[in-house]
PDB file of C-alpha atoms in Angstrom:
ATOM      1  CA  MET A   1     -63.046   5.631  -1.695  1.00  0.00           C
ATOM      2  CA  THR A   2     -65.229   8.296  -3.184  1.00  0.00           C
ATOM      3  CA  SER A   3     -68.780   8.785  -2.081  1.00  0.00           C
ATOM      4  CA  LEU A   4     -71.370   7.057  -4.257  1.00  0.00           C
ATOM      5  CA  ARG A   5     -72.850  10.488  -4.936  1.00  0.00           C
ATOM      6  CA  ARG A   6     -69.657  11.454  -6.752  1.00  0.00           C
ATOM      7  CA  TRP A   7     -69.426   8.364  -8.919  1.00  0.00           C
ATOM      8  CA  ARG A   8     -69.252   9.167 -12.599  1.00  0.00           C
ATOM      9  CA  VAL A   9     -71.037   7.219 -15.320  1.00  0.00           C
ATOM     10  CA  ARG A  10     -67.848   5.207 -15.872  1.00  0.00           C
ATOM     11  CA  GLN A  11     -67.686   4.062 -12.238  1.00  0.00           C
ATOM     12  CA  TRP A  12     -71.339   2.992 -12.096  1.00  0.00           C
ATOM     13  CA  SER A  13     -70.982   1.273 -15.477  1.00  0.00           C
ATOM     14  CA  LEU A  14     -67.802  -0.584 -14.536  1.00  0.00           C
ATOM     15  CA  ALA A  15     -69.453  -1.767 -11.320  1.00  0.00           C
ATOM     16  CA  GLY A  16     -72.449  -3.038 -13.304  1.00  0.00           C
ATOM     17  CA  LEU A  17     -70.208  -4.618 -15.925  1.00  0.00           C
ATOM     18  CA  ALA A  18     -68.131  -6.372 -13.252  1.00  0.00           C
ATOM     19  CA  PHE A  19     -71.289  -7.812 -11.695  1.00  0.00           C
ATOM     20  CA  CYS A  20     -72.478  -9.000 -15.124  1.00  0.00           C
ATOM     21  CA  VAL A  21     -69.119 -10.729 -15.623  1.00  0.00           C
ATOM     22  CA  LEU A  22     -69.518 -12.362 -12.220  1.00  0.00           C
ATOM     23  CA  MET A  23     -73.048 -13.554 -13.053  1.00  0.00           C
ATOM     24  CA  MET A  24     -71.928 -14.994 -16.399  1.00  0.00           C
ATOM     25  CA  GLY A  25     -68.881 -16.580 -14.776  1.00  0.00           C
ATOM     26  CA  VAL A  26     -71.111 -18.404 -12.291  1.00  0.00           C
ATOM     27  CA  ALA A  27     -73.472 -19.501 -15.090  1.00  0.00           C
ATOM     28  CA  LEU A  28     -70.624 -20.821 -17.227  1.00  0.00           C
ATOM     29  CA  PHE A  29     -69.029 -22.554 -14.229  1.00  0.00           C
ATOM     30  CA  LEU A  30     -72.311 -24.303 -13.438  1.00  0.00           C
ATOM     31  CA  GLU A  31     -72.686 -25.330 -17.077  1.00  0.00           C
ATOM     32  CA  HIS A  32     -69.165 -26.428 -17.950  1.00  0.00           C
ATOM     33  CA  VAL A  33     -67.744 -27.565 -14.601  1.00  0.00           C
ATOM     34  CA  VAL A  34     -70.769 -28.753 -12.634  1.00  0.00           C
ATOM     35  CA  GLY A  35     -72.508 -30.053 -15.779  1.00  0.00           C
ATOM     36  CA  LEU A  36     -75.878 -28.289 -15.521  1.00  0.00           C
ATOM     37  CA  ALA A  37     -77.394 -27.724 -18.970  1.00  0.00           C
ATOM     38  CA  PRO A  38     -79.255 -24.401 -19.273  1.00  0.00           C
ATOM     39  CA  CYS A  39     -82.942 -24.543 -20.131  1.00  0.00           C
ATOM     40  CA  PRO A  40     -84.462 -21.987 -22.568  1.00  0.00           C
ATOM     41  CA  LEU A  41     -85.435 -19.611 -19.737  1.00  0.00           C
ATOM     42  CA  CYS A  42     -81.892 -19.823 -18.335  1.00  0.00           C
ATOM     43  CA  ILE A  43     -80.579 -18.841 -21.758  1.00  0.00           C
ATOM     44  CA  PHE A  44     -82.977 -15.871 -21.877  1.00  0.00           C
ATOM     45  CA  GLN A  45     -81.684 -14.789 -18.461  1.00  0.00           C
ATOM     46  CA  ARG A  46     -78.151 -14.942 -19.835  1.00  0.00           C
ATOM     47  CA  VAL A  47     -79.226 -12.777 -22.768  1.00  0.00           C
ATOM     48  CA  ALA A  48     -80.537 -10.194 -20.276  1.00  0.00           C
ATOM     49  CA  VAL A  49     -77.205 -10.222 -18.406  1.00  0.00           C
ATOM     50  CA  LEU A  50     -75.265  -9.852 -21.665  1.00  0.00           C
ATOM     51  CA  SER A  51     -77.566  -7.041 -22.816  1.00  0.00           C
ATOM     52  CA  ALA A  52     -76.987  -5.127 -19.591  1.00  0.00           C
ATOM     53  CA  ALA A  53     -73.246  -5.804 -19.888  1.00  0.00           C
ATOM     54  CA  ALA A  54     -73.204  -4.384 -23.416  1.00  0.00           C
ATOM     55  CA  VAL A  55     -74.911  -1.177 -22.256  1.00  0.00           C
ATOM     56  CA  PHE A  56     -72.542  -0.867 -19.291  1.00  0.00           C
ATOM     57  CA  LEU A  57     -69.515  -1.387 -21.547  1.00  0.00           C
ATOM     58  CA  VAL A  58     -70.588   1.312 -23.990  1.00  0.00           C
ATOM     59  CA  ALA A  59     -71.450   3.647 -21.109  1.00  0.00           C
ATOM     60  CA  ALA A  60     -68.054   3.077 -19.471  1.00  0.00           C
ATOM     61  CA  LEU A  61     -66.221   3.756 -22.737  1.00  0.00           C
ATOM     62  CA  HIS A  62     -68.324   6.838 -23.498  1.00  0.00           C
ATOM     63  CA  ASP A  63     -68.441   8.223 -19.914  1.00  0.00           C
ATOM     64  CA  PRO A  64     -70.743  11.169 -20.661  1.00  0.00           C
ATOM     65  CA  ALA A  65     -70.510  14.043 -18.203  1.00  0.00           C
ATOM     66  CA  GLY A  66     -74.050  15.365 -18.580  1.00  0.00           C
ATOM     67  CA  ARG A  67     -77.434  14.368 -17.305  1.00  0.00           C
ATOM     68  CA  LEU A  68     -78.748  13.068 -20.612  1.00  0.00           C
ATOM     69  CA  GLY A  69     -76.058  10.424 -21.152  1.00  0.00           C
ATOM     70  CA  ALA A  70     -76.330   9.069 -17.619  1.00  0.00           C
ATOM     71  CA  GLY A  71     -80.114   8.962 -17.966  1.00  0.00           C
ATOM     72  CA  ILE A  72     -80.065   7.164 -21.307  1.00  0.00           C
ATOM     73  CA  TYR A  73     -77.537   4.555 -20.176  1.00  0.00           C
ATOM     74  CA  GLY A  74     -79.363   4.143 -16.875  1.00  0.00           C
ATOM     75  CA  ALA A  75     -82.703   3.615 -18.614  1.00  0.00           C
ATOM     76  CA  LEU A  76     -81.318   1.188 -21.220  1.00  0.00           C
ATOM     77  CA  SER A  77     -79.486  -0.929 -18.661  1.00  0.00           C
ATOM     78  CA  LEU A  78     -82.509  -0.898 -16.354  1.00  0.00           C
ATOM     79  CA  VAL A  79     -84.690  -2.233 -19.192  1.00  0.00           C
ATOM     80  CA  ALA A  80     -82.244  -5.134 -19.686  1.00  0.00           C
ATOM     81  CA  VAL A  81     -82.124  -5.847 -15.944  1.00  0.00           C
ATOM     82  CA  LEU A  82     -85.912  -5.683 -15.570  1.00  0.00           C
ATOM     83  CA  GLY A  83     -86.248  -8.071 -18.510  1.00  0.00           C
ATOM     84  CA  GLY A  84     -84.014 -10.481 -16.620  1.00  0.00           C
ATOM     85  CA  VAL A  85     -86.062 -10.004 -13.453  1.00  0.00           C
ATOM     86  CA  GLY A  86     -89.217 -10.851 -15.403  1.00  0.00           C
ATOM     87  CA  VAL A  87     -87.754 -14.008 -16.938  1.00  0.00           C
ATOM     88  CA  ALA A  88     -86.286 -15.177 -13.609  1.00  0.00           C
ATOM     89  CA  TRP A  89     -89.655 -14.524 -11.912  1.00  0.00           C
ATOM     90  CA  ARG A  90     -91.443 -16.521 -14.612  1.00  0.00           C
ATOM     91  CA  HIS A  91     -88.911 -19.331 -14.193  1.00  0.00           C
ATOM     92  CA  LEU A  92     -89.497 -19.417 -10.423  1.00  0.00           C
ATOM     93  CA  TRP A  93     -93.250 -19.476 -11.006  1.00  0.00           C
ATOM     94  CA  LEU A  94     -92.914 -22.485 -13.320  1.00  0.00           C
ATOM     95  CA  GLN A  95     -90.822 -24.261 -10.696  1.00  0.00           C
ATOM     96  CA  SER A  96     -93.505 -23.614  -8.074  1.00  0.00           C
ATOM     97  CA  LEU A  97     -96.273 -25.321 -10.078  1.00  0.00           C
ATOM     98  CA  PRO A  98     -97.586 -28.698  -8.951  1.00  0.00           C
ATOM     99  CA  ALA A  99     -96.327 -31.521 -11.161  1.00  0.00           C
ATOM    100  CA  ASP A 100     -99.702 -31.989 -12.880  1.00  0.00           C
ATOM    101  CA  GLU A 101     -99.805 -28.307 -13.944  1.00  0.00           C
ATOM    102  CA  VAL A 102     -96.308 -28.111 -15.423  1.00  0.00           C
ATOM    103  CA  PRO A 103     -96.389 -27.535 -19.187  1.00  0.00           C
ATOM    104  CA  SER A 104     -95.118 -30.365 -21.336  1.00  0.00           C
ATOM    105  CA  CYS A 105     -91.591 -30.205 -22.648  1.00  0.00           C
ATOM    106  CA  GLY A 106     -91.409 -28.467 -25.989  1.00  0.00           C
ATOM    107  CA  PRO A 107     -88.810 -28.567 -28.722  1.00  0.00           C
ATOM    108  CA  SER A 108     -85.251 -27.427 -28.009  1.00  0.00           C
ATOM    109  CA  LEU A 109     -84.373 -23.753 -28.245  1.00  0.00           C
ATOM    110  CA  ASP A 110     -82.056 -24.438 -31.202  1.00  0.00           C
ATOM    111  CA  TYR A 111     -84.882 -26.119 -33.087  1.00  0.00           C
ATOM    112  CA  MET A 112     -87.334 -23.296 -32.319  1.00  0.00           C
ATOM    113  CA  MET A 113     -84.785 -20.681 -33.432  1.00  0.00           C
ATOM    114  CA  ASP A 114     -84.285 -22.519 -36.715  1.00  0.00           C
ATOM    115  CA  ILE A 115     -87.929 -22.814 -37.770  1.00  0.00           C
ATOM    116  CA  LEU A 116     -90.034 -20.271 -35.852  1.00  0.00           C
ATOM    117  CA  PRO A 117     -90.246 -16.515 -36.334  1.00  0.00           C
ATOM    118  CA  LEU A 118     -88.518 -14.645 -33.495  1.00  0.00           C
ATOM    119  CA  GLN A 119     -91.721 -13.381 -31.861  1.00  0.00           C
ATOM    120  CA  GLU A 120     -93.306 -16.845 -31.877  1.00  0.00           C
ATOM    121  CA  MET A 121     -90.131 -18.445 -30.508  1.00  0.00           C
ATOM    122  CA  ILE A 122     -89.954 -15.916 -27.645  1.00  0.00           C
ATOM    123  CA  SER A 123     -93.630 -16.428 -26.873  1.00  0.00           C
ATOM    124  CA  MET A 124     -93.210 -20.192 -26.834  1.00  0.00           C
ATOM    125  CA  VAL A 125     -90.194 -20.047 -24.498  1.00  0.00           C
ATOM    126  CA  LEU A 126     -91.897 -17.636 -22.094  1.00  0.00           C
ATOM    127  CA  SER A 127     -95.026 -19.775 -21.985  1.00  0.00           C
ATOM    128  CA  GLY A 128     -92.830 -22.394 -20.383  1.00  0.00           C
ATOM    129  CA  SER A 129     -91.490 -25.829 -20.845  1.00  0.00           C
ATOM    130  CA  GLY A 130     -91.379 -28.841 -18.593  1.00  0.00           C
ATOM    131  CA  GLU A 131     -87.598 -28.779 -18.549  1.00  0.00           C
ATOM    132  CA  CYS A 132     -87.678 -25.221 -17.150  1.00  0.00           C
ATOM    133  CA  ALA A 133     -89.764 -26.427 -14.204  1.00  0.00           C
ATOM    134  CA  ASP A 134     -87.130 -28.968 -13.140  1.00  0.00           C
ATOM    135  CA  ILE A 135     -85.092 -28.008 -10.094  1.00  0.00           C
ATOM    136  CA  ASP A 136     -81.643 -29.452 -10.740  1.00  0.00           C
ATOM    137  CA  PHE A 137     -79.647 -27.500  -8.181  1.00  0.00           C
ATOM    138  CA  LEU A 138     -80.285 -25.836  -4.829  1.00  0.00           C
ATOM    139  CA  PHE A 139     -77.937 -23.619  -2.860  1.00  0.00           C
ATOM    140  CA  LEU A 140     -79.061 -22.694   0.660  1.00  0.00           C
ATOM    141  CA  GLY A 141     -82.504 -24.005  -0.293  1.00  0.00           C
ATOM    142  CA  ILE A 142     -82.896 -21.610  -3.232  1.00  0.00           C
ATOM    143  CA  SER A 143     -82.990 -22.747  -6.873  1.00  0.00           C
ATOM    144  CA  LEU A 144     -80.866 -21.191  -9.607  1.00  0.00           C
ATOM    145  CA  PRO A 145     -83.605 -18.885 -10.939  1.00  0.00           C
ATOM    146  CA  GLY A 146     -84.054 -17.625  -7.371  1.00  0.00           C
ATOM    147  CA  TRP A 147     -80.359 -16.801  -7.137  1.00  0.00           C
ATOM    148  CA  THR A 148     -80.477 -15.237 -10.582  1.00  0.00           C
ATOM    149  CA  LEU A 149     -83.386 -13.069  -9.471  1.00  0.00           C
ATOM    150  CA  VAL A 150     -81.326 -11.950  -6.451  1.00  0.00           C
ATOM    151  CA  GLY A 151     -78.433 -11.243  -8.831  1.00  0.00           C
ATOM    152  CA  PHE A 152     -80.631  -9.103 -11.079  1.00  0.00           C
ATOM    153  CA  LEU A 153     -81.934  -7.162  -8.079  1.00  0.00           C
ATOM    154  CA  VAL A 154     -78.361  -6.435  -6.964  1.00  0.00           C
ATOM    155  CA  LEU A 155     -77.406  -5.595 -10.555  1.00  0.00           C
ATOM    156  CA  ALA A 156     -80.280  -3.082 -10.676  1.00  0.00           C
ATOM    157  CA  LEU A 157     -78.282  -0.888  -8.290  1.00  0.00           C
ATOM    158  CA  ALA A 158     -75.961   0.144 -11.153  1.00  0.00           C
ATOM    159  CA  PRO A 159     -78.716   1.446 -13.484  1.00  0.00           C
ATOM    160  CA  LEU A 160     -80.410   3.084 -10.510  1.00  0.00           C
ATOM    161  CA  GLY A 161     -77.093   4.723  -9.653  1.00  0.00           C
ATOM    162  CA  LEU A 162     -76.846   6.010 -13.224  1.00  0.00           C
ATOM    163  CA  LEU A 163     -80.394   7.351 -13.063  1.00  0.00           C
ATOM    164  CA  TYR A 164     -79.711   8.974  -9.708  1.00  0.00           C
ATOM    165  CA  ARG A 165     -76.650  10.609 -11.243  1.00  0.00           C
ATOM    166  CA  SER A 166     -78.729  11.890 -14.157  1.00  0.00           C
ATOM    167  CA  TRP A 167     -81.193  13.514 -11.736  1.00  0.00           C
ATOM    168  CA  SER A 168     -78.610  14.929  -9.334  1.00  0.00           C
ATOM    169  CA  VAL A 169     -75.931  16.320 -11.688  1.00  0.00           C
ATOM    170  CA  GLU A 170     -75.957  20.095 -11.657  1.00  0.00           C
ATOM    171  CA  ARG A 171     -77.127  21.702 -14.850  1.00  0.00           C
ATOM    172  CA  HIS A 172     -74.462  23.549 -16.790  1.00  0.00           C
TER     173      HIS A 172
END
């Protein structure tokens, strides 16, 4: 196995893409096999995973040799991952609230998407909903947003690897 220092953009991107596929596989398994319905914040976390996956896919196909390409793909994928970290953190915060401080349940995400402007819909989802504060599943004492946060932190290694590559590649 090659040293991580020698990994090209394609290798870092394929590693990140594989982890995104794993994260989405777990999410879809929990939804379709276990029967857990995703709340709006869970769906936003999935969007962050899919956004990172899209950047990793393009980066793997492109496989730029220079510093600039690795830096751009690293920065774009890191933005997607950090967005996911933020949403997962917000979700955990909502779950930590005492029952009397939990926001009331709002309309469904489908309904909000149909009638609200995008910015207002995003704001409404991020402000929280009672259904997002429910803890439906624990694994080793950690709720799903907690595990998703751990997943995003592990996933951040791929963009950081791309950024490291962009800083360490010799100039031509």
